[in-house]
GROMACS .gro file of C-alpha atoms in nm:
model
  477
    1MET     CA    1  -0.010   0.004   0.005
    2LYS     CA    2   0.282   0.219   0.055
    3GLN     CA    3   0.407   0.230  -0.305
    4LYS     CA    4   0.052   0.305  -0.384
    5ILE     CA    5   0.046   0.625  -0.183
    6TYR     CA    6   0.405   0.719  -0.326
    7ASP     CA    7   0.260   0.690  -0.673
    8TYR     CA    8  -0.059   0.870  -0.612
    9ILE     CA    9   0.113   1.142  -0.430
   10GLN     CA   10   0.382   1.177  -0.735
   11SER     CA   11   0.112   1.150  -0.990
   12ARG     CA   12  -0.044   1.453  -0.894
   13SER     CA   13   0.272   1.634  -0.814
   14GLU     CA   14   0.204   1.932  -1.097
   15GLU     CA   15  -0.121   2.008  -0.897
   16TRP     CA   16   0.041   2.030  -0.565
   17ILE     CA   17   0.326   2.246  -0.720
   18ALA     CA   18   0.072   2.494  -0.882
   19ILE     CA   19  -0.096   2.509  -0.552
   20SER     CA   20   0.236   2.582  -0.349
   21ASP     CA   21   0.328   2.820  -0.607
   22ALA     CA   22  -0.014   3.012  -0.555
   23ILE     CA   23   0.055   3.015  -0.180
   24TRP     CA   24   0.387   3.127  -0.248
   25SER     CA   25   0.269   3.440  -0.438
   26TYR     CA   26   0.004   3.559  -0.223
   27ALA     CA   27   0.252   3.549   0.085
   28GLU     CA   28  -0.011   3.692   0.310
   29LEU     CA   29   0.052   3.764   0.661
   30SER     CA   30  -0.088   3.618   0.979
   31LEU     CA   31  -0.447   3.599   0.990
   32ASN     CA   32  -0.459   3.774   0.669
   33GLU     CA   33  -0.439   3.455   0.460
   34TYR     CA   34  -0.765   3.488   0.282
   35GLN     CA   35  -0.668   3.415  -0.076
   36SER     CA   36  -0.473   3.112   0.067
   37THR     CA   37  -0.740   2.978   0.248
   38ALA     CA   38  -0.988   3.033  -0.030
   39CYS     CA   39  -0.738   2.824  -0.258
   40TYR     CA   40  -0.721   2.536   0.013
   41VAL     CA   41  -1.132   2.542   0.087
   42ASP     CA   42  -1.191   2.532  -0.285
   43PHE     CA   43  -0.950   2.264  -0.320
   44LEU     CA   44  -1.094   2.044  -0.020
   45LYS     CA   45  -1.453   2.087  -0.156
   46ARG     CA   46  -1.401   1.981  -0.506
   47GLU     CA   47  -1.193   1.678  -0.360
   48GLY     CA   48  -1.513   1.560  -0.141
   49PHE     CA   49  -1.386   1.663   0.205
   50GLU     CA   50  -1.613   1.787   0.454
   51VAL     CA   51  -1.527   2.153   0.527
   52ARG     CA   52  -1.554   2.348   0.809
   53GLU     CA   53  -1.466   2.715   0.795
   54ASN     CA   54  -1.431   2.995   1.044
   55LEU     CA   55  -1.314   2.795   1.294
   56VAL     CA   56  -1.322   2.932   1.649
   57GLY     CA   57  -1.424   3.246   1.493
   58ILE     CA   58  -1.085   3.290   1.285
   59PRO     CA   59  -1.204   3.363   0.902
   60THR     CA   60  -0.865   3.183   0.785
   61ALA     CA   61  -0.879   2.890   1.014
   62PHE     CA   62  -1.051   2.574   0.863
   63SER     CA   63  -1.067   2.191   0.859
   64GLY     CA   64  -1.128   1.922   0.588
   65SER     CA   65  -1.213   1.578   0.689
   66PHE     CA   66  -1.296   1.263   0.499
   67GLY     CA   67  -1.390   0.894   0.626
   68SER     CA   68  -1.590   0.823   0.902
   69GLY     CA   69  -1.510   0.675   1.255
   70ARG     CA   70  -1.192   0.605   1.425
   71PRO     CA   71  -0.917   0.608   1.414
   72MET     CA   72  -0.912   0.985   1.351
   73ILE     CA   73  -0.569   1.128   1.242
   74GLY     CA   74  -0.476   1.510   1.195
   75ILE     CA   75  -0.257   1.663   0.950
   76LEU     CA   76  -0.169   1.995   1.021
   77GLY     CA   77  -0.082   2.253   0.754
   78GLU     CA   78   0.021   2.637   0.770
   79PHE     CA   79   0.037   2.891   0.509
   80ASP     CA   80   0.122   3.248   0.632
   81ALA     CA   81   0.419   3.448   0.517
   82LEU     CA   82   0.654   3.692   0.684
   83SER     CA   83   0.710   4.070   0.622
   84SER     CA   84   0.961   4.229   0.423
   85LEU     CA   85   1.114   3.910   0.286
   86SER     CA   86   0.986   3.926  -0.074
   87GLN     CA   87   1.247   3.768  -0.303
   88LYS     CA   88   1.264   3.653  -0.675
   89PRO     CA   89   1.226   3.250  -0.707
   90GLY     CA   90   1.550   3.098  -0.820
   91ALA     CA   91   1.781   3.372  -0.733
   92VAL     CA   92   2.141   3.385  -0.583
   93THR     CA   93   2.127   3.720  -0.461
   94LYS     CA   94   1.909   3.948  -0.278
   95ASP     CA   95   1.659   4.062  -0.497
   96PRO     CA   96   1.300   4.162  -0.392
   97LEU     CA   97   1.020   4.065  -0.617
   98ILE     CA   98   0.804   4.345  -0.461
   99PRO     CA   99   1.022   4.593  -0.259
  100GLY     CA  100   0.921   4.615   0.084
  101GLY     CA  101   0.652   4.314   0.021
  102ASN     CA  102   0.616   3.986   0.195
  103GLY     CA  103   0.780   3.621   0.128
  104HIS     CA  104   0.786   3.262   0.241
  105GLY     CA  105   1.079   3.268   0.441
  106CYS     CA  106   0.974   2.989   0.657
  107GLY     CA  107   0.863   2.771   0.378
  108HIS     CA  108   0.483   2.774   0.466
  109ASN     CA  109   0.375   2.744   0.115
  110LEU     CA  110   0.555   2.402   0.114
  111LEU     CA  111   0.459   2.305   0.446
  112GLY     CA  112   0.097   2.343   0.393
  113VAL     CA  113   0.060   2.167   0.055
  114GLY     CA  114   0.290   1.902   0.171
  115SER     CA  115   0.016   1.817   0.467
  116LEU     CA  116  -0.257   1.878   0.210
  117ALA     CA  117  -0.132   1.613  -0.033
  118ALA     CA  118  -0.077   1.360   0.245
  119ALA     CA  119  -0.427   1.425   0.331
  120VAL     CA  120  -0.562   1.363  -0.002
  121ALA     CA  121  -0.339   1.055  -0.057
  122VAL     CA  122  -0.487   0.916   0.264
  123LYS     CA  123  -0.853   1.005   0.183
  124ARG     CA  124  -0.760   0.797  -0.168
  125MET     CA  125  -0.664   0.481   0.060
  126ILE     CA  126  -1.015   0.533   0.226
  127GLU     CA  127  -1.198   0.566  -0.062
  128GLU     CA  128  -1.036   0.230  -0.204
  129GLY     CA  129  -1.105   0.017   0.108
  130GLU     CA  130  -0.721   0.012   0.204
  131LEU     CA  131  -0.781   0.219   0.526
  132GLN     CA  132  -1.059   0.267   0.763
  133GLY     CA  133  -1.095   0.564   0.960
  134THR     CA  134  -1.092   0.933   0.928
  135VAL     CA  135  -0.840   1.196   0.808
  136VAL     CA  136  -0.860   1.562   0.879
  137PHE     CA  137  -0.637   1.822   0.754
  138TYR     CA  138  -0.627   2.150   0.969
  139GLY     CA  139  -0.569   2.461   0.792
  140CYS     CA  140  -0.375   2.651   1.089
  141PRO     CA  141  -0.313   3.037   1.041
  142GLY     CA  142  -0.104   3.278   1.194
  143GLU     CA  143   0.182   3.080   1.321
  144GLU     CA  144   0.439   3.362   1.251
  145GLY     CA  145   0.224   3.640   1.451
  146CYS     CA  146  -0.072   3.525   1.662
  147ALA     CA  147  -0.051   3.132   1.733
  148GLY     CA  148  -0.348   3.031   1.602
  149LYS     CA  149  -0.332   2.681   1.701
  150THR     CA  150  -0.329   2.806   2.049
  151PHE     CA  151  -0.650   2.957   1.983
  152MET     CA  152  -0.789   2.671   1.806
  153ALA     CA  153  -0.672   2.450   2.085
  154ARG     CA  154  -0.811   2.664   2.368
  155ASP     CA  155  -1.182   2.638   2.190
  156GLY     CA  156  -1.141   2.280   2.137
  157GLU     CA  157  -1.001   2.167   1.840
  158PHE     CA  158  -0.748   1.886   1.801
  159LYS     CA  159  -0.889   1.709   2.131
  160ASP     CA  160  -1.100   1.449   1.927
  161LEU     CA  161  -0.818   1.329   1.726
  162ASP     CA  162  -0.636   1.007   1.786
  163ALA     CA  163  -0.310   1.161   1.684
  164ALA     CA  164  -0.158   1.453   1.509
  165LEU     CA  165   0.114   1.469   1.246
  166CYS     CA  166   0.300   1.744   1.093
  167TRP     CA  167   0.610   1.860   0.924
  168HIS     CA  168   0.806   2.148   0.839
  169PRO     CA  169   1.062   2.273   0.567
  170GLY     CA  170   1.428   2.258   0.663
  171ASP     CA  171   1.792   2.167   0.607
  172THR     CA  172   1.771   1.828   0.725
  173ASN     CA  173   1.557   1.502   0.687
  174GLU     CA  174   1.507   1.456   1.048
  175VAL     CA  175   1.245   1.375   1.343
  176THR     CA  176   1.193   1.644   1.559
  177THR     CA  177   1.224   1.558   1.931
  178GLY     CA  178   1.230   1.707   2.262
  179SER     CA  179   1.043   2.009   2.409
  180ASN     CA  180   1.045   2.362   2.355
  181ALA     CA  181   0.992   2.693   2.528
  182ALA     CA  182   0.659   2.812   2.622
  183SER     CA  183   0.577   3.172   2.534
  184LEU     CA  184   0.355   3.468   2.657
  185GLN     CA  185   0.338   3.770   2.412
  186LEU     CA  186   0.203   4.103   2.537
  187THR     CA  187   0.182   4.462   2.482
  188TYR     CA  188   0.270   4.743   2.746
  189THR     CA  189   0.108   5.096   2.636
  190PHE     CA  190   0.251   5.352   2.847
  191GLN     CA  191   0.014   5.674   2.888
  192GLY     CA  192   0.168   6.022   3.032
  193ILE     CA  193   0.085   6.372   2.950
  194SER     CA  194   0.223   6.576   2.671
  195ALA     CA  195   0.417   6.906   2.732
  196HIS     CA  196   0.683   7.164   2.583
  197ALA     CA  197   0.992   6.988   2.653
  198ALA     CA  198   1.196   7.320   2.731
  199GLY     CA  199   0.896   7.556   2.806
  200ASP     CA  200   0.710   7.346   3.080
  201PRO     CA  201   0.866   7.017   3.101
  202TYR     CA  202   0.739   6.987   3.470
  203ASN     CA  203   0.374   6.970   3.323
  204GLY     CA  204   0.469   6.664   3.135
  205ARG     CA  205   0.476   6.306   3.220
  206SER     CA  206   0.685   6.096   2.970
  207ALA     CA  207   0.555   5.752   2.865
  208LEU     CA  208   0.871   5.718   2.683
  209ASP     CA  209   1.073   5.757   3.004
  210ALA     CA  210   0.852   5.472   3.154
  211ALA     CA  211   0.903   5.200   2.885
  212GLU     CA  212   1.262   5.303   2.873
  213LEU     CA  213   1.309   5.233   3.260
  214MET     CA  214   1.087   4.927   3.203
  215ASN     CA  215   1.312   4.771   2.978
  216VAL     CA  216   1.628   4.878   3.186
  217GLY     CA  217   1.447   4.703   3.469
  218VAL     CA  218   1.414   4.371   3.281
  219GLN     CA  219   1.781   4.409   3.204
  220PHE     CA  220   1.835   4.369   3.588
  221LEU     CA  221   1.610   4.092   3.582
  222ARG     CA  222   1.780   3.858   3.357
  223GLU     CA  223   2.055   3.776   3.623
  224HIS     CA  224   1.801   3.620   3.846
  225MET     CA  225   1.598   3.432   3.595
  226LYS     CA  226   1.661   3.040   3.539
  227SER     CA  227   1.910   2.957   3.253
  228PHE     CA  228   1.623   2.818   3.039
  229GLU     CA  229   1.418   3.137   3.035
  230SER     CA  230   1.411   3.461   2.843
  231VAL     CA  231   1.296   3.795   2.786
  232HIS     CA  232   1.256   3.983   2.434
  233TYR     CA  233   1.113   4.307   2.347
  234SER     CA  234   1.062   4.572   2.059
  235PHE     CA  235   0.896   4.933   2.033
  236LEU     CA  236   0.592   4.950   1.876
  237ASP     CA  237   0.588   5.297   1.944
  238ALA     CA  238   0.840   5.548   2.078
  239GLY     CA  239   0.593   5.843   2.114
  240GLY     CA  240   0.645   6.033   1.795
  241ALA     CA  241   0.961   6.214   1.617
  242SER     CA  242   0.989   6.509   1.795
  243PRO     CA  243   1.212   6.556   2.049
  244ASN     CA  244   1.073   6.877   2.199
  245VAL     CA  245   0.776   6.739   2.291
  246VAL     CA  246   0.733   6.501   2.609
  247GLN     CA  247   0.571   6.174   2.480
  248SER     CA  248   0.248   6.113   2.625
  249SER     CA  249   0.227   5.759   2.451
  250ALA     CA  250   0.455   5.464   2.424
  251LYS     CA  251   0.420   5.103   2.321
  252LEU     CA  252   0.634   4.790   2.401
  253LEU     CA  253   0.586   4.435   2.273
  254TYR     CA  254   0.745   4.152   2.527
  255MET     CA  255   0.777   3.797   2.490
  256VAL     CA  256   0.857   3.593   2.777
  257ARG     CA  257   0.983   3.257   2.774
  258SER     CA  258   1.003   2.969   3.020
  259ASP     CA  259   1.001   2.572   3.009
  260CYS     CA  260   0.640   2.539   3.057
  261VAL     CA  261   0.340   2.786   3.088
  262THR     CA  262   0.300   2.765   3.455
  263ASN     CA  263   0.671   2.888   3.491
  264ALA     CA  264   0.627   3.143   3.206
  265LYS     CA  265   0.361   3.287   3.402
  266LYS     CA  266   0.543   3.334   3.709
  267LEU     CA  267   0.802   3.522   3.505
  268LEU     CA  268   0.552   3.729   3.371
  269GLU     CA  269   0.433   3.843   3.697
  270ARG     CA  270   0.763   3.967   3.756
  271VAL     CA  271   0.766   4.166   3.423
  272ASN     CA  272   0.437   4.315   3.510
  273ARG     CA  273   0.561   4.445   3.816
  274ILE     CA  274   0.876   4.600   3.664
  275ALA     CA  275   0.619   4.795   3.439
  276GLN     CA  276   0.412   4.895   3.737
  277GLY     CA  277   0.736   5.031   3.900
  278ALA     CA  278   0.812   5.213   3.592
  279CYS     CA  279   0.461   5.363   3.592
  280MET     CA  280   0.568   5.475   3.960
  281MET     CA  281   0.858   5.643   3.878
  282THR     CA  282   0.727   5.833   3.590
  283ASP     CA  283   0.380   5.922   3.735
  284THR     CA  284   0.244   5.738   3.423
  285THR     CA  285  -0.028   5.431   3.353
  286VAL     CA  286   0.035   5.113   3.159
  287GLU     CA  287  -0.215   4.919   3.004
  288ILE     CA  288  -0.112   4.556   2.946
  289CYS     CA  289  -0.282   4.337   2.700
  290GLN     CA  290  -0.197   3.975   2.573
  291VAL     CA  291  -0.146   3.921   2.220
  292ASP     CA  292  -0.061   3.547   2.205
  293GLY     CA  293   0.103   3.244   2.374
  294THR     CA  294   0.208   2.920   2.329
  295SER     CA  295   0.275   2.587   2.501
  296SER     CA  296   0.592   2.371   2.536
  297THR     CA  297   0.576   2.046   2.305
  298LEU     CA  298   0.509   1.692   2.435
  299SER     CA  299   0.754   1.462   2.261
  300ASN     CA  300   0.588   1.131   2.190
  301THR     CA  301   0.833   0.870   2.125
  302VAL     CA  302   0.612   0.623   1.984
  303LEU     CA  303   0.507   0.844   1.680
  304GLU     CA  304   0.866   0.962   1.653
  305GLN     CA  305   0.987   0.651   1.596
  306ALA     CA  306   0.698   0.596   1.341
  307LEU     CA  307   0.804   0.899   1.153
  308TYR     CA  308   1.164   0.785   1.154
  309ARG     CA  309   1.035   0.445   1.006
  310ASN     CA  310   0.856   0.622   0.732
  311LEU     CA  311   1.159   0.888   0.651
  312LEU     CA  312   1.359   0.561   0.587
  313GLU     CA  313   1.119   0.367   0.376
  314THR     CA  314   1.014   0.663   0.164
  315PRO     CA  315   1.256   0.707  -0.148
  316ILE     CA  316   1.435   1.004  -0.060
  317PRO     CA  317   1.455   1.302  -0.336
  318VAL     CA  318   1.770   1.273  -0.606
  319HIS     CA  319   1.908   1.607  -0.695
  320THR     CA  320   2.006   1.682  -1.054
  321SER     CA  321   2.378   1.841  -1.103
  322GLU     CA  322   2.165   2.176  -1.203
  323GLU     CA  323   2.003   2.183  -0.872
  324GLU     CA  324   2.308   2.101  -0.662
  325ALA     CA  325   2.486   2.390  -0.856
  326PHE     CA  326   2.227   2.625  -0.762
  327ALA     CA  327   2.213   2.513  -0.415
  328LYS     CA  328   2.602   2.544  -0.399
  329ALA     CA  329   2.569   2.924  -0.507
  330LEU     CA  330   2.280   2.977  -0.271
  331PHE     CA  331   2.479   2.801   0.014
  332ASP     CA  332   2.789   3.054  -0.075
  333THR     CA  333   2.551   3.364   0.029
  334TYR     CA  334   2.581   3.285   0.407
  335SER     CA  335   2.850   3.164   0.652
  336SER     CA  336   2.783   2.815   0.776
  337ASP     CA  337   3.062   2.673   1.043
  338SER     CA  338   2.828   2.400   1.227
  339LEU     CA  339   2.685   2.075   1.173
  340PRO     CA  340   2.310   2.076   1.040
  341GLY     CA  341   2.025   1.917   1.233
  342ILE     CA  342   1.930   1.820   1.620
  343ALA     CA  343   2.068   1.494   1.660
  344PRO     CA  344   2.429   1.575   1.628
  345LYS     CA  345   2.381   1.778   1.964
  346PHE     CA  346   2.291   1.445   2.135
  347SER     CA  347   2.536   1.204   2.028
  348ALA     CA  348   2.918   1.166   1.941
  349GLU     CA  349   2.858   0.866   1.707
  350VAL     CA  350   2.595   1.082   1.519
  351ARG     CA  351   2.822   1.380   1.486
  352LYS     CA  352   3.094   1.155   1.349
  353LEU     CA  353   2.825   1.030   1.088
  354VAL     CA  354   2.704   1.343   1.005
  355ARG     CA  355   3.055   1.513   0.947
  356GLU     CA  356   3.122   1.240   0.687
  357LYS     CA  357   2.804   1.278   0.497
  358THR     CA  358   2.802   1.627   0.490
  359ASN     CA  359   3.187   1.730   0.439
  360ASN     CA  360   3.207   1.855   0.761
  361GLY     CA  361   2.885   2.083   0.712
  362LYS     CA  362   3.020   2.195   0.392
  363LYS     CA  363   2.766   2.024   0.180
  364PRO     CA  364   2.490   2.246   0.036
  365LEU     CA  365   2.217   1.992   0.042
  366ASN     CA  366   2.168   1.712   0.295
  367ASP     CA  367   2.040   1.371   0.106
  368PHE     CA  368   2.023   1.184   0.376
  369VAL     CA  369   1.793   1.076   0.678
  370MET     CA  370   1.940   1.193   1.009
  371PRO     CA  371   1.958   0.930   1.242
  372TYR     CA  372   1.673   0.923   1.540
  373VAL     CA  373   1.785   1.011   1.868
  374SER     CA  374   1.514   1.047   2.113
  375SER     CA  375   1.589   1.309   2.372
  376ASP     CA  376   1.419   1.516   2.618
  377ALA     CA  377   1.635   1.831   2.555
  378PHE     CA  378   1.501   2.160   2.557
  379GLU     CA  379   1.525   2.392   2.280
  380CYS     CA  380   1.461   2.764   2.357
  381GLY     CA  381   1.220   2.847   2.033
  382SER     CA  382   0.844   2.833   2.086
  383THR     CA  383   0.571   2.695   1.820
  384ASP     CA  384   0.184   2.660   1.848
  385VAL     CA  385   0.244   2.287   1.751
  386GLY     CA  386   0.292   2.260   2.151
  387ASP     CA  387  -0.071   2.337   2.202
  388VAL     CA  388  -0.165   2.045   2.008
  389SER     CA  389   0.048   1.815   2.169
  390TRP     CA  390  -0.130   1.851   2.457
  391LEU     CA  391  -0.440   1.742   2.351
  392THR     CA  392  -0.343   1.459   2.138
  393PRO     CA  393  -0.036   1.264   2.050
  394THR     CA  394   0.160   1.468   1.827
  395ALA     CA  395   0.490   1.430   1.623
  396GLN     CA  396   0.680   1.625   1.363
  397PHE     CA  397   0.971   1.630   1.126
  398THR     CA  398   1.163   1.831   0.875
  399ALA     CA  399   1.241   1.768   0.524
  400VAL     CA  400   1.501   1.905   0.305
  401THR     CA  401   1.382   2.224   0.140
  402TRP     CA  402   1.655   2.422   0.203
  403THR     CA  403   2.039   2.448   0.149
  404SER     CA  404   2.210   2.345   0.498
  405ASN     CA  405   2.212   2.555   0.739
  406SER     CA  406   2.026   2.826   0.567
  407PRO     CA  407   1.944   3.078   0.801
  408GLY     CA  408   1.589   3.112   0.930
  409HIS     CA  409   1.350   3.362   0.809
  410SER     CA  410   1.587   3.441   0.511
  411TRP     CA  411   1.558   3.546   0.147
  412GLN     CA  412   1.750   3.242   0.079
  413ASN     CA  413   1.435   3.033   0.211
  414VAL     CA  414   1.204   3.228  -0.014
  415SER     CA  415   1.406   3.189  -0.287
  416ILE     CA  416   1.437   2.819  -0.299
  417GLY     CA  417   1.093   2.786  -0.193
  418LYS     CA  418   0.971   2.801  -0.588
  419THR     CA  419   1.212   2.593  -0.731
  420SER     CA  420   1.235   2.204  -0.780
  421ILE     CA  421   1.456   2.146  -0.465
  422GLY     CA  422   1.181   2.268  -0.261
  423TYR     CA  423   0.878   2.091  -0.451
  424LYS     CA  424   1.090   1.755  -0.416
  425GLY     CA  425   1.120   1.814  -0.052
  426MET     CA  426   0.727   1.881  -0.022
  427LEU     CA  427   0.646   1.579  -0.224
  428TYR     CA  428   0.886   1.385   0.004
  429ALA     CA  429   0.719   1.526   0.326
  430ALA     CA  430   0.382   1.415   0.174
  431LYS     CA  431   0.460   1.059   0.136
  432VAL     CA  432   0.618   1.029   0.460
  433LEU     CA  433   0.308   1.188   0.644
  434ALA     CA  434   0.069   0.990   0.434
  435GLY     CA  435   0.260   0.683   0.490
  436THR     CA  436   0.251   0.719   0.894
  437ALA     CA  437  -0.091   0.794   0.905
  438ALA     CA  438  -0.159   0.482   0.700
  439ASP     CA  439   0.037   0.295   0.964
  440LEU     CA  440  -0.179   0.463   1.249
  441MET     CA  441  -0.498   0.361   1.092
  442LYS     CA  442  -0.381  -0.018   1.003
  443ASP     CA  443  -0.196  -0.078   1.307
  444GLU     CA  444  -0.433  -0.065   1.656
  445THR     CA  445  -0.152  -0.149   1.886
  446LEU     CA  446   0.105   0.127   1.751
  447LEU     CA  447  -0.181   0.395   1.809
  448LYS     CA  448  -0.250   0.242   2.145
  449GLN     CA  449   0.119   0.270   2.235
  450ALA     CA  450   0.096   0.623   2.127
  451ARG     CA  451  -0.204   0.691   2.353
  452GLU     CA  452  -0.078   0.531   2.638
  453GLU     CA  453   0.252   0.723   2.637
  454PHE     CA  454   0.048   1.046   2.562
  455ALA     CA  455  -0.160   0.988   2.879
  456VAL     CA  456   0.133   0.986   3.095
  457MET     CA  457   0.326   1.275   2.937
  458ALA     CA  458   0.011   1.504   2.939
  459ALA     CA  459  -0.090   1.378   3.308
  460ASP     CA  460  -0.063   1.721   3.438
  461GLY     CA  461  -0.344   1.868   3.181
  462TYR     CA  462  -0.319   2.162   2.952
  463ASP     CA  463  -0.271   2.496   3.087
  464CYS     CA  464  -0.378   2.706   2.808
  465PRO     CA  465  -0.139   2.999   2.787
  466LEU     CA  466  -0.417   3.242   2.668
  467GLU     CA  467  -0.651   3.451   2.864
  468PRO     CA  468  -1.012   3.289   2.840
  469THR     CA  469  -1.179   3.589   2.631
  470LEU     CA  470  -0.880   3.704   2.428
  471GLN     CA  471  -0.921   3.725   2.053
  472PRO     CA  472  -0.661   3.667   1.806
  473LYS     CA  473  -0.479   3.982   1.625
  474PRO     CA  474  -0.323   4.019   1.273
  475VAL     CA  475   0.068   4.094   1.233
  476ALA     CA  476   0.010   4.461   1.290
  477ILE     CA  477  -0.067   4.498   1.705
   0.00000   0.00000   0.00000
């Protein structure tokens, strides 16, 4: 049956590529993915999926399901882009297609369509009687700017699934393991009193002073945080461009991270007190509003091992000399002095193997499957896939669509995302996802073991990082 899945996905490759190119060209930001959503929804309806739109009140969140009964396997898709990353495809120099425009610097055009192709392939196997159960494709908006999956998880999506699978474009073919940081993102809007900065500054109360004092206070906090915690900030509004005016408003965006939601909330309380202290020092006020949040990720070794088996079973892409030459030219546009992937961090044996296979990290395309090393290691980044993992057994992997050690959120990733290298990685990922979903549908013992591990890992229950009434906001906060 696996070969039938591979052949079916490959037979429709031109369709998948056309959809990916369309999403790449739309390049819509978080929660504004209206054209992308319409493209997916129309396709799902034509394919006979039962489509639910406007999930949890988000116009660009949707799902498409096919089949009946259990098991119910979810496949997650993303499709939002990043600002100011417009780039001509297939170029080896930074050259915006639209100056100041958006681009898929995280490869979500490939991510979403690879997941879609997998769901359609599973649907085909259900139609032919090869599989029994239900496959659900989830259109998850706003991964880059508002944690769309977290809002969906808070309001009840994903909890009825027996398991969830996902992938991400990357520079290695590798199972993702371990955990990552929970995060809380908030705005701090300071209000003061405007005045002439020379004529009567004593009548003014500077909101900008308050914002700067908050930042200074947080710098002192850093010494007293745990090693796995971090705090980041940016100015959204510095109060205007006139230096001879006491700024009556200022706005900061903060992200607070820790190893779990509970500890992130504790750290946030300290950050909030610093903001209040800054107000006391400047005789100003502050409004604190949550933007979004994400949970830490629960690993599921049973599902991870199933993904790894399928990474090995699925025919790995072979690249042409032209593709390798393009990859080398793109690789030479940035510095790369480390080994690719996660696994080399955990095992000396794996590091030795990867050095040999990658010419000590200097090979532009990694055309092998990274060994799977189960680990509870902590990664400092955050993802809203974590919230899904608290509601159902979840696992994810990366597939090679980028050059080795390509910078994250870069023009290089936009450029390669509309080339045959990106397409090959997308199709490979689709086959791995569909093959793993098929295993879970056919092997009751495998799914039972994944559910048993999940029950232990999620025993504390889902602590949603979002306030109960919080509504998602577009990227422009």
